[in-house]
């Protein structure tokens, strides 16, 4: 192929209209549409970017087959800076469809600059006048797409091509802060910060100092870390931590019901000060070794809820039983390409009442309070969640044979977020609080067989969680404070597996070792994005939420003790999440039940 750049340059004198005016050279013939922002839209003859203010790109040859832009000419730069806008950066326009024909272009009669509407002559139009026009369906507000189009309107003199084809390839060249990005999240943060260079947005000039701070870091790795810290890199954890907490509350209920069927009420209560045998003392000591130190009295209650003489479950009539339950957990949330992880601890206290409506059939309700406290990786802050949940349930079955549980719950969540922003000379803390709600539905069924003293069988569970978190605005970090839109998270899981237990007689009663194991399939991908923006006037951007692991294992082991004729049952259980790419979870539970 012949040297295209050389050919075009050599024919410059042959171009009609070449009068030496800036922008008329063949290598500068990328213009924004004439009349843009004028009467009649792109085809109009009056408005911005008309003679003598036509605007376009400068081009310069690089090698034999490349044209490189090195800036804008005309009246463009004063409004939009020295770069081509992306579609999410263009202003809104007020368009009028004069002929009700979707195949023709509507007229652009006004545009929005820094929150104010201007007509084709730059005269202010009030919001009230715009609202009146919009009452007519022929008017609409839409992005001015022409400002983000490539507007290729120059000519090429093509040499002899054997294939009869040629390709024009556009290669974007980003600002240094954007070019430093290594992930989608970093790119979006960088592009938002860089939009402070677009004059019409009138963003806070403090962003220019922040951009300089990031670009001044000595390595690409440090620049990327600064971009990670500039935005909220852990929005995914709002869903993960909230669901870990509410799922723990639901599992407390199911664990209690399963224990009721096997003679182990499994009320998840810590015990203290009882005259039990050495095996129970050993179990208590084991739990003490995993207890998380805390100044939180509610966490202490979760571990010490059975201090009362009568234990955690009391049969208050022949058919009605009250229960109280406490559990603690710990684990870590793994980081993803676009999100930071966290280490967390959690606890929950659950109490309720049920009634035996028929033999082996219970109906009841529970109330639970819990918390999940997360320390974000890389010292990026703390995200703490509290939840109050109400649950209704039905339970059917006995130790051997068919059994089933159904539960429906609703939760109110409260999030406290402290986000630390540290890079270069920047050291800020952004604070926020928001609320959320969640519905939980679960159905579990199984069948237990008796093999001598061994009780074992398969079980399955279907669980659905639907969590909504309200949007919020941070304070305290200046222009790096953020506004985050509403967030939605869903999880639908199928659990397939089974359980086994075996009673062993001891001098003071019965010990019952047990184990359970389930493969879990997640049906909701979890990938999503959240609308976010810095509060100082930059362009809004999306924060991506990466997908979650689809397959993992839930399992646990335990031992319970039925103590002679006292009607008391005590159990120590461990439950965990394994082979999960997103998080790990470990839960230790000491439980007690006393019937009268």
Coordinates of C-alpha atoms in Angstrom, one line a residue:
X1 CA 0.0 0.0 0.0
X2 CA 1.2 3.5 -0.8
X3 CA 2.2 5.9 1.9
X4 CA -1.2 7.4 2.7
X5 CA 0.0 10.2 4.9
X6 CA 2.5 11.3 2.2
X7 CA -0.1 11.2 -0.5
X8 CA -2.6 13.3 1.4
X9 CA 0.0 15.9 2.4
X10 CA 1.2 16.2 -1.1
X11 CA -2.3 17.0 -2.3
X12 CA -2.9 19.7 0.3
X13 CA -2.9 22.5 -2.3
X14 CA -5.7 20.8 -4.2
X15 CA -8.1 21.0 -1.3
X16 CA -10.9 23.4 -1.9
X17 CA -11.1 26.1 0.7
X18 CA -7.5 25.9 1.8
X19 CA -6.8 29.5 2.7
X20 CA -4.3 29.0 5.5
X21 CA -6.9 29.2 8.2
X22 CA -6.3 27.0 11.2
X23 CA -8.0 23.7 10.8
X24 CA -8.2 23.7 7.0
X25 CA -5.2 21.5 6.3
X26 CA -6.2 18.0 5.1
X27 CA -4.5 16.5 8.1
X28 CA -6.7 18.6 10.4
X29 CA -10.1 17.8 8.8
X30 CA -11.9 16.2 11.7
X31 CA -14.6 18.8 12.6
X32 CA -17.4 18.8 15.0
X33 CA -20.7 19.2 13.1
X34 CA -21.4 22.7 11.9
X35 CA -24.1 24.5 13.9
X36 CA -23.7 22.2 16.9
X37 CA -25.7 23.8 19.8
X38 CA -27.4 26.0 17.2
X39 CA -30.8 26.3 15.7
X40 CA -31.5 23.0 13.9
X41 CA -28.9 21.0 15.7
X42 CA -26.0 19.6 13.7
X43 CA -27.4 20.9 10.5
X44 CA -28.1 24.4 11.6
X45 CA -26.0 27.4 10.5
X46 CA -26.0 29.3 13.8
X47 CA -24.7 28.3 17.1
X48 CA -21.5 27.0 18.7
X49 CA -18.9 25.5 16.4
X50 CA -19.9 27.5 13.4
X51 CA -17.6 29.8 11.4
X52 CA -15.4 31.4 12.6
X53 CA -15.4 29.1 15.6
X54 CA -15.5 25.7 13.9
X55 CA -13.9 23.2 16.2
X56 CA -12.1 19.9 15.5
X57 CA -9.0 17.9 16.0
X58 CA -5.4 18.6 15.1
X59 CA -3.7 15.8 13.4
X60 CA 0.0 15.1 12.7
X61 CA 1.6 12.2 10.8
X62 CA 3.6 9.6 12.7
X63 CA 5.4 7.2 10.4
X64 CA 3.8 6.2 7.2
X65 CA 0.4 4.9 8.3
X66 CA -0.6 6.8 11.5
X67 CA -2.3 10.1 12.2
X68 CA -2.0 11.3 15.8
X69 CA -4.1 14.0 17.4
X70 CA -2.3 16.5 19.6
X71 CA -5.2 18.7 20.6
X72 CA -8.3 20.6 19.7
X73 CA -8.8 23.8 17.7
X74 CA -11.5 26.4 17.6
X75 CA -13.9 27.2 20.4
X76 CA -14.0 23.7 21.8
X77 CA -11.3 23.9 24.5
X78 CA -12.9 26.7 26.5
X79 CA -16.0 24.5 27.1
X80 CA -14.7 20.9 27.1
X81 CA -10.9 21.0 27.5
X82 CA -8.2 19.5 25.3
X83 CA -9.6 16.0 24.8
X84 CA -12.5 14.2 23.2
X85 CA -15.3 13.5 25.6
X86 CA -16.7 10.1 26.3
X87 CA -20.4 9.6 26.1
X88 CA -20.8 9.8 29.9
X89 CA -19.1 13.1 30.0
X90 CA -21.1 15.0 27.4
X91 CA -23.7 17.6 28.6
X92 CA -27.4 17.2 28.2
X93 CA -29.3 19.0 25.5
X94 CA -32.9 20.0 25.0
X95 CA -34.1 18.6 21.7
X96 CA -37.2 19.4 19.6
X97 CA -38.7 16.9 17.2
X98 CA -40.3 19.1 14.6
X99 CA -41.6 16.4 12.3
X100 CA -42.3 13.4 14.5
X101 CA -40.1 11.4 12.3
X102 CA -37.6 9.1 14.2
X103 CA -35.4 8.8 11.1
X104 CA -34.6 12.6 11.1
X105 CA -32.5 14.4 13.6
X106 CA -34.2 16.5 16.3
X107 CA -33.2 20.1 16.7
X108 CA -30.9 20.9 19.6
X109 CA -32.3 24.2 21.0
X110 CA -30.6 24.4 24.4
X111 CA -27.9 22.8 26.5
X112 CA -27.1 22.4 30.2
X113 CA -23.8 23.9 31.5
X114 CA -22.9 23.7 35.2
X115 CA -26.6 23.1 36.1
X116 CA -27.9 26.0 34.1
X117 CA -29.7 25.9 30.7
X118 CA -28.6 28.1 27.8
X119 CA -30.2 28.7 24.4
X120 CA -28.4 28.9 21.1
X121 CA -27.2 32.4 21.7
X122 CA -25.9 31.7 25.2
X123 CA -28.9 33.3 26.9
X124 CA -30.0 31.7 30.2
X125 CA -33.3 29.7 30.1
X126 CA -35.0 29.1 33.5
X127 CA -35.7 25.6 34.8
X128 CA -39.4 26.6 34.8
X129 CA -39.3 27.4 31.1
X130 CA -37.6 24.1 30.3
X131 CA -40.2 22.3 32.4
X132 CA -43.0 24.0 30.5
X133 CA -41.5 23.0 27.1
X134 CA -41.1 19.4 28.3
X135 CA -44.9 19.3 28.8
X136 CA -45.0 19.1 25.1
X137 CA -44.0 15.5 24.0
X138 CA -42.1 16.9 21.1
X139 CA -39.4 18.1 23.5
X140 CA -37.0 15.8 25.3
X141 CA -33.7 16.0 27.3
X142 CA -30.9 13.7 26.0
X143 CA -27.1 13.6 25.9
X144 CA -25.5 15.5 23.0
X145 CA -23.9 12.5 21.4
X146 CA -22.2 14.5 18.6
X147 CA -19.7 15.7 21.2
X148 CA -18.5 12.1 21.8
X149 CA -18.5 11.0 18.1
X150 CA -15.3 10.7 16.2
X151 CA -16.7 12.9 13.4
X152 CA -14.6 11.5 10.7
X153 CA -15.1 13.9 7.8
X154 CA -11.8 14.1 6.1
X155 CA -10.8 12.4 2.8
X156 CA -8.2 9.9 2.0
X157 CA -6.4 9.4 -1.3
X158 CA -6.1 5.6 -1.3
X159 CA -3.4 3.8 -3.3
X160 CA -3.7 0.6 -5.2
X161 CA -5.0 -2.2 -2.9
X162 CA -5.2 -5.7 -4.2
X163 CA -8.0 -6.6 -1.8
X164 CA -10.0 -3.4 -2.4
X165 CA -10.2 -2.8 1.3
X166 CA -8.6 -0.7 4.0
X167 CA -9.0 -0.3 7.7
X168 CA -9.1 2.8 9.9
X169 CA -8.2 2.0 13.4
X170 CA -8.8 4.4 16.3
X171 CA -6.5 4.0 19.2
X172 CA -7.4 6.1 22.3
X173 CA -4.7 8.0 24.1
X174 CA -5.6 8.6 27.7
X175 CA -4.5 11.2 30.2
X176 CA -1.6 10.0 32.4
X177 CA -3.8 9.3 35.4
X178 CA -6.2 7.2 33.3
X179 CA -3.4 5.4 31.6
X180 CA -2.0 4.4 35.0
X181 CA -5.1 2.3 35.8
X182 CA -4.8 -1.5 35.8
X183 CA -8.4 -2.6 36.5
X184 CA -11.9 -1.5 35.4
X185 CA -12.5 0.0 38.9
X186 CA -9.3 1.9 38.8
X187 CA -10.0 3.1 35.3
X188 CA -13.5 4.4 36.3
X189 CA -12.1 6.3 39.3
X190 CA -9.3 7.8 37.2
X191 CA -11.6 8.9 34.5
X192 CA -13.9 10.5 37.1
X193 CA -11.0 12.4 38.6
X194 CA -9.7 13.4 35.1
X195 CA -13.1 14.9 34.3
X196 CA -12.2 17.8 36.5
X197 CA -10.3 19.0 33.5
X198 CA -13.6 19.5 31.6
X199 CA -14.4 23.3 32.1
X200 CA -18.2 23.1 31.7
X201 CA -18.5 20.7 34.6
X202 CA -17.1 23.4 36.9
X203 CA -15.7 20.7 39.3
X204 CA -13.8 21.7 42.4
X205 CA -10.3 22.7 41.4
X206 CA -9.0 20.7 44.4
X207 CA -9.2 17.6 42.1
X208 CA -6.4 19.0 40.0
X209 CA -4.1 18.8 43.1
X210 CA -5.3 15.3 43.7
X211 CA -4.5 14.3 40.1
X212 CA -1.1 15.8 40.5
X213 CA -0.5 13.9 43.7
X214 CA -1.4 10.6 42.1
X215 CA 0.6 11.3 38.9
X216 CA 3.6 12.3 41.0
X217 CA 3.9 8.9 42.7
X218 CA 7.1 7.2 41.5
X219 CA 5.8 3.8 40.3
X220 CA 2.7 2.5 38.4
X221 CA 2.0 0.2 41.3
X222 CA 1.8 3.1 43.7
X223 CA -0.4 5.1 41.3
X224 CA -2.8 2.1 41.0
X225 CA -3.0 1.7 44.8
X226 CA -3.8 5.4 45.1
X227 CA -6.7 5.0 42.6
X228 CA -7.9 2.0 44.7
X229 CA -7.9 4.1 47.8
X230 CA -9.4 7.2 46.3
X231 CA -12.8 5.5 45.7
X232 CA -14.9 3.0 47.7
X233 CA -13.3 -0.3 46.6
X234 CA -15.3 -2.5 48.9
X235 CA -18.9 -1.9 48.0
X236 CA -19.3 -5.6 47.3
X237 CA -18.8 -6.2 51.0
X238 CA -22.0 -4.4 51.9
X239 CA -23.8 -7.4 50.4
X240 CA -21.4 -10.1 51.6
X241 CA -21.3 -9.0 55.3
X242 CA -25.0 -8.3 55.4
X243 CA -25.8 -11.8 54.0
X244 CA -23.3 -13.5 56.3
X245 CA -25.0 -12.0 59.3
X246 CA -28.6 -12.7 58.3
X247 CA -27.8 -16.2 57.1
X248 CA -26.2 -16.9 60.5
X249 CA -29.4 -15.8 62.2
X250 CA -31.5 -18.1 59.9
X251 CA -29.1 -21.1 60.5
X252 CA -29.4 -20.6 64.3
X253 CA -33.1 -21.3 63.9
X254 CA -32.6 -24.4 61.6
X255 CA -29.9 -25.8 63.9
X256 CA -32.2 -25.5 66.9
X257 CA -35.0 -27.3 65.1
X258 CA -32.7 -30.1 63.9
X259 CA -31.5 -30.6 67.5
X260 CA -35.0 -30.7 68.8
X261 CA -35.7 -33.7 66.6
X262 CA -32.6 -35.7 67.8
X263 CA -32.9 -35.0 71.5
X264 CA -30.4 -32.2 71.2
X265 CA -32.2 -28.8 71.2
X266 CA -29.1 -27.0 69.8
X267 CA -30.1 -23.7 71.1
X268 CA -26.6 -22.3 70.6
X269 CA -26.1 -21.0 74.1
X270 CA -23.0 -20.7 76.1
X271 CA -23.1 -22.2 79.6
X272 CA -21.5 -21.4 82.9
X273 CA -21.3 -22.8 86.4
X274 CA -23.0 -26.3 86.2
X275 CA -22.1 -29.6 87.9
X276 CA -21.4 -31.5 84.7
X277 CA -19.0 -34.3 83.9
X278 CA -15.4 -33.8 82.6
X279 CA -16.6 -34.1 78.9
X280 CA -18.8 -31.0 79.3
X281 CA -16.1 -29.1 81.1
X282 CA -13.7 -29.9 78.3
X283 CA -16.2 -28.7 75.7
X284 CA -16.6 -25.4 77.6
X285 CA -12.9 -24.9 77.7
X286 CA -12.6 -25.5 73.9
X287 CA -15.1 -22.8 73.2
X288 CA -13.4 -20.4 75.5
X289 CA -10.2 -20.8 73.4
X290 CA -12.0 -19.5 70.3
X291 CA -14.0 -16.7 71.9
X292 CA -13.2 -13.3 70.4
X293 CA -12.2 -10.6 72.8
X294 CA -14.6 -7.7 72.7
X295 CA -15.8 -4.7 74.6
X296 CA -19.2 -5.2 73.1
X297 CA -21.6 -6.4 75.8
X298 CA -24.0 -7.9 73.2
X299 CA -21.2 -10.1 71.9
X300 CA -20.6 -11.2 75.5
X301 CA -24.3 -12.0 75.9
X302 CA -24.2 -14.2 72.8
X303 CA -21.5 -16.3 74.4
X304 CA -22.9 -16.3 77.9
X305 CA -26.6 -16.4 77.3
X306 CA -27.2 -19.5 79.3
X307 CA -25.9 -18.4 82.6
X308 CA -29.4 -18.6 84.0
X309 CA -30.0 -21.6 86.2
X310 CA -32.7 -23.0 83.9
X311 CA -30.7 -22.9 80.7
X312 CA -31.6 -21.6 77.3
X313 CA -34.8 -23.5 76.3
X314 CA -37.8 -23.9 78.6
X315 CA -41.0 -25.8 77.9
X316 CA -43.5 -23.4 79.4
X317 CA -46.5 -25.6 78.7
X318 CA -47.2 -29.0 77.3
X319 CA -47.3 -27.7 73.8
X320 CA -45.4 -24.4 73.9
X321 CA -41.6 -23.9 74.2
X322 CA -39.5 -20.8 74.4
X323 CA -35.9 -20.8 73.3
X324 CA -32.9 -18.4 73.3
X325 CA -29.8 -18.8 71.2
X326 CA -26.3 -17.3 70.8
X327 CA -23.6 -17.8 68.2
X328 CA -20.2 -16.2 67.2
X329 CA -18.3 -16.4 63.9
X330 CA -15.1 -15.2 62.3
X331 CA -13.6 -15.3 58.9
X332 CA -12.3 -13.3 56.0
X333 CA -13.7 -11.9 52.7
X334 CA -11.2 -12.4 49.8
X335 CA -10.4 -9.4 47.6
X336 CA -11.3 -9.6 43.9
X337 CA -9.9 -7.8 40.8
X338 CA -12.2 -4.8 41.4
X339 CA -12.8 -5.1 45.2
X340 CA -11.0 -5.1 48.5
X341 CA -11.5 -7.9 51.0
X342 CA -11.8 -7.8 54.8
X343 CA -11.4 -9.7 58.0
X344 CA -14.6 -9.9 60.1
X345 CA -16.1 -11.2 63.3
X346 CA -19.8 -11.6 63.9
X347 CA -22.3 -12.7 66.5
X348 CA -26.1 -13.2 66.8
X349 CA -28.6 -13.7 69.6
X350 CA -32.0 -15.2 68.8
X351 CA -35.0 -15.9 70.9
X352 CA -38.4 -17.2 70.1
X353 CA -41.5 -19.2 70.9
X354 CA -43.2 -22.2 69.1
X355 CA -46.3 -24.3 69.6
X356 CA -46.9 -27.9 68.7
X357 CA -50.0 -27.7 66.5
X358 CA -50.0 -31.4 65.8
X359 CA -47.8 -34.4 66.7
X360 CA -44.3 -33.6 65.4
X361 CA -45.5 -30.3 63.8
X362 CA -44.3 -27.0 65.3
X363 CA -45.2 -23.5 64.3
X364 CA -43.2 -20.6 65.8
X365 CA -41.6 -17.2 65.5
X366 CA -38.2 -15.8 66.4
X367 CA -36.5 -12.4 66.9
X368 CA -32.8 -12.0 66.4
X369 CA -30.2 -9.3 66.9
X370 CA -26.7 -9.6 65.4
X371 CA -23.6 -7.7 64.2
X372 CA -20.8 -8.2 61.7
X373 CA -17.7 -6.0 62.0
X374 CA -15.3 -5.9 59.1
X375 CA -11.7 -4.5 58.9
X376 CA -11.1 -3.7 55.3
X377 CA -7.8 -5.0 53.8
X378 CA -4.9 -2.5 53.2
X379 CA -6.2 -0.5 56.2
X380 CA -8.9 1.1 54.0
X381 CA -11.4 1.4 56.8
X382 CA -14.1 -0.4 58.8
X383 CA -17.5 -1.6 57.7
X384 CA -19.8 -2.6 60.5
X385 CA -23.3 -4.1 60.1
X386 CA -26.1 -4.6 62.6
X387 CA -29.3 -6.5 61.9
X388 CA -32.6 -7.1 63.6
X389 CA -34.5 -10.0 62.1
X390 CA -38.0 -11.5 62.6
X391 CA -38.6 -15.0 61.5
X392 CA -41.6 -17.3 61.2
X393 CA -41.2 -21.0 60.8
X394 CA -42.8 -24.5 60.5
X395 CA -41.0 -27.7 61.5
X396 CA -42.1 -31.3 61.0
X397 CA -40.5 -34.6 61.8
X398 CA -38.8 -36.7 64.5
X399 CA -35.4 -38.3 64.9
X400 CA -36.0 -41.0 62.3
X401 CA -37.9 -40.7 59.0
X402 CA -38.9 -37.7 57.0
X403 CA -38.4 -34.2 58.3
X404 CA -38.8 -30.7 57.0
X405 CA -38.4 -27.0 58.0
X406 CA -39.6 -23.9 56.4
X407 CA -38.7 -20.3 57.3
X408 CA -39.6 -16.8 56.2
X409 CA -37.7 -13.8 57.6
X410 CA -37.4 -10.1 57.3
X411 CA -34.4 -8.1 58.4
X412 CA -33.5 -4.4 59.1
X413 CA -29.8 -3.6 58.7
X414 CA -27.8 -0.6 59.7
X415 CA -24.4 0.1 58.1
X416 CA -21.6 2.3 59.6
X417 CA -18.7 2.9 57.3
X418 CA -15.4 4.6 58.0
X419 CA -13.3 4.8 54.7
X420 CA -9.6 5.8 55.0
X421 CA -8.0 7.5 52.0
X422 CA -4.2 7.6 52.3
X423 CA -1.8 8.2 49.4
X424 CA 1.0 10.7 48.8
X425 CA 0.2 13.7 50.9
X426 CA -3.5 12.8 51.1
X427 CA -4.8 11.5 54.5
X428 CA -8.6 11.7 54.8
X429 CA -11.4 9.8 56.4
X430 CA -14.9 9.6 54.9
X431 CA -17.8 8.6 57.2
X432 CA -21.3 7.4 56.3
X433 CA -24.3 5.6 57.6
X434 CA -27.1 3.9 55.7
X435 CA -29.8 1.3 56.1
X436 CA -30.9 -1.8 54.4
X437 CA -33.6 -4.4 54.3
X438 CA -33.6 -8.1 53.5
X439 CA -36.1 -10.9 52.9
X440 CA -35.0 -14.5 53.7
X441 CA -36.8 -17.6 52.6
X442 CA -35.5 -21.1 53.2
X443 CA -36.9 -24.7 52.9
X444 CA -35.0 -27.7 54.2
X445 CA -36.0 -31.4 54.0
X446 CA -34.3 -34.7 54.8
X447 CA -34.8 -38.3 55.7
X448 CA -33.0 -40.0 58.5
X449 CA -32.4 -43.8 58.8
X450 CA -31.5 -45.8 61.8
X451 CA -28.5 -48.2 61.3
X452 CA -28.3 -49.7 64.8
X453 CA -27.2 -46.8 67.0
X454 CA -26.2 -44.6 64.0
X455 CA -28.7 -42.1 62.7
X456 CA -27.9 -40.9 59.2
X457 CA -29.5 -39.6 56.1
X458 CA -29.6 -37.2 53.2
X459 CA -30.9 -33.6 53.3
X460 CA -31.3 -30.7 51.0
X461 CA -32.0 -27.0 51.4
X462 CA -33.1 -24.2 49.2
X463 CA -32.4 -20.6 50.4
X464 CA -33.1 -17.2 48.9
X465 CA -31.8 -13.9 50.2
X466 CA -32.8 -10.5 48.7
X467 CA -30.9 -7.6 50.2
X468 CA -31.4 -3.9 49.4
X469 CA -29.1 -1.2 50.7
X470 CA -30.0 2.5 50.6
X471 CA -27.8 5.0 48.9
X472 CA -25.7 7.3 51.0
X473 CA -23.4 10.4 50.9
X474 CA -20.1 10.5 52.8
X475 CA -18.8 13.4 54.8
X476 CA -15.4 14.3 56.1
X477 CA -13.1 13.7 53.2
X478 CA -13.6 16.9 51.2
X479 CA -13.8 16.4 47.5
X480 CA -13.0 12.7 47.9
X481 CA -16.2 12.1 49.8
X482 CA -18.6 10.0 47.6
X483 CA -22.3 9.6 46.9
X484 CA -23.2 6.0 46.4
X485 CA -26.5 4.9 44.8
X486 CA -28.9 2.2 46.1
X487 CA -27.4 -1.3 46.0
X488 CA -29.2 -4.6 45.5
X489 CA -27.8 -8.1 46.2
X490 CA -29.4 -11.5 45.7
X491 CA -28.4 -15.1 46.6
X492 CA -30.2 -18.3 45.7
X493 CA -28.5 -21.4 46.9
X494 CA -29.2 -25.2 46.8
X495 CA -27.6 -27.3 49.5
X496 CA -27.2 -31.1 48.9
X497 CA -25.7 -33.4 51.4
X498 CA -26.4 -35.2 54.6
X499 CA -25.8 -35.7 58.3
X500 CA -24.9 -38.5 60.7
X501 CA -24.9 -38.9 64.5
X502 CA -24.4 -41.7 67.0
X503 CA -25.3 -41.8 70.7
X504 CA -22.6 -43.1 73.2
X505 CA -23.6 -43.9 76.7
X506 CA -21.4 -42.4 79.5
X507 CA -21.8 -42.5 83.3
X508 CA -23.6 -39.2 83.5
X509 CA -25.7 -39.5 80.4
X510 CA -25.3 -39.7 76.7
X511 CA -22.8 -38.2 74.3
X512 CA -23.8 -37.8 70.7
X513 CA -21.0 -37.1 68.1
X514 CA -22.4 -35.7 64.9
X515 CA -21.3 -34.4 61.5
X516 CA -22.9 -32.8 58.5
X517 CA -21.6 -31.9 55.0
X518 CA -23.3 -30.2 52.1
X519 CA -22.3 -29.1 48.6
X520 CA -23.7 -25.6 47.9
X521 CA -24.6 -24.3 44.5
X522 CA -25.1 -20.5 44.0
X523 CA -27.5 -19.6 41.2
X524 CA -27.1 -15.8 41.3
X525 CA -23.9 -14.6 39.5
X526 CA -23.6 -11.6 41.8
X527 CA -21.8 -9.4 39.2
X528 CA -23.2 -5.9 39.1
X529 CA -22.3 -2.3 39.2
X530 CA -23.2 0.6 41.5
X531 CA -23.6 4.2 40.5
X532 CA -21.1 6.4 42.3
X533 CA -19.7 9.9 42.2
X534 CA -17.3 12.2 44.0
X535 CA -19.2 15.0 45.7
X536 CA -17.1 17.8 44.2
X537 CA -18.7 17.9 40.7
X538 CA -16.9 15.3 38.6
X539 CA -18.6 13.0 36.2
X540 CA -20.5 10.1 37.8
X541 CA -19.0 6.6 37.3
X542 CA -19.9 3.0 38.0
X543 CA -18.1 0.9 40.6
X544 CA -18.1 -2.8 39.4
X545 CA -19.0 -5.6 41.7
X546 CA -17.3 -8.9 40.7
X547 CA -19.2 -12.2 40.5
X548 CA -19.3 -14.6 43.4
X549 CA -18.2 -18.2 43.6
X550 CA -20.8 -20.7 42.4
X551 CA -19.8 -23.8 44.2
X552 CA -18.5 -24.4 47.7
X553 CA -18.8 -26.7 50.7
X554 CA -20.6 -26.2 54.1
X555 CA -19.8 -28.6 56.8
X556 CA -19.4 -29.1 60.5
X557 CA -18.9 -31.4 63.4
X558 CA -20.2 -31.4 67.0
X559 CA -20.8 -33.4 70.1
X560 CA -23.8 -33.1 72.4
X561 CA -24.5 -34.6 75.9
X562 CA -27.8 -35.7 77.4
X563 CA -27.1 -35.5 81.2
X564 CA -28.9 -38.2 83.1
X565 CA -32.4 -37.5 84.3
X566 CA -31.9 -33.8 84.6
X567 CA -33.5 -33.1 81.2
X568 CA -30.5 -31.0 80.2
X569 CA -28.7 -31.3 76.9
X570 CA -25.4 -29.5 76.1
X571 CA -23.7 -29.4 72.7
X572 CA -20.5 -28.0 71.2
X573 CA -20.5 -27.5 67.4
X574 CA -18.2 -26.2 64.8
X575 CA -19.6 -25.1 61.4
X576 CA -17.5 -23.7 58.5
X577 CA -17.5 -22.7 54.8
X578 CA -14.8 -24.3 52.7
X579 CA -13.5 -24.1 49.1
X580 CA -15.2 -20.8 48.6
X581 CA -13.3 -18.3 46.4
X582 CA -15.0 -15.3 48.0
X583 CA -14.9 -15.8 51.8
X584 CA -14.2 -18.2 54.6
X585 CA -16.4 -18.6 57.7
X586 CA -15.8 -20.4 61.0
X587 CA -18.4 -20.7 63.7
X588 CA -18.1 -22.2 67.2
X589 CA -21.3 -22.8 69.2
X590 CA -21.9 -24.0 72.7
X591 CA -25.5 -24.8 73.4
X592 CA -27.8 -25.9 76.2
X593 CA -31.4 -26.9 76.7
X594 CA -33.4 -27.6 79.8
X595 CA -36.9 -28.9 79.9
X596 CA -39.2 -28.9 83.0

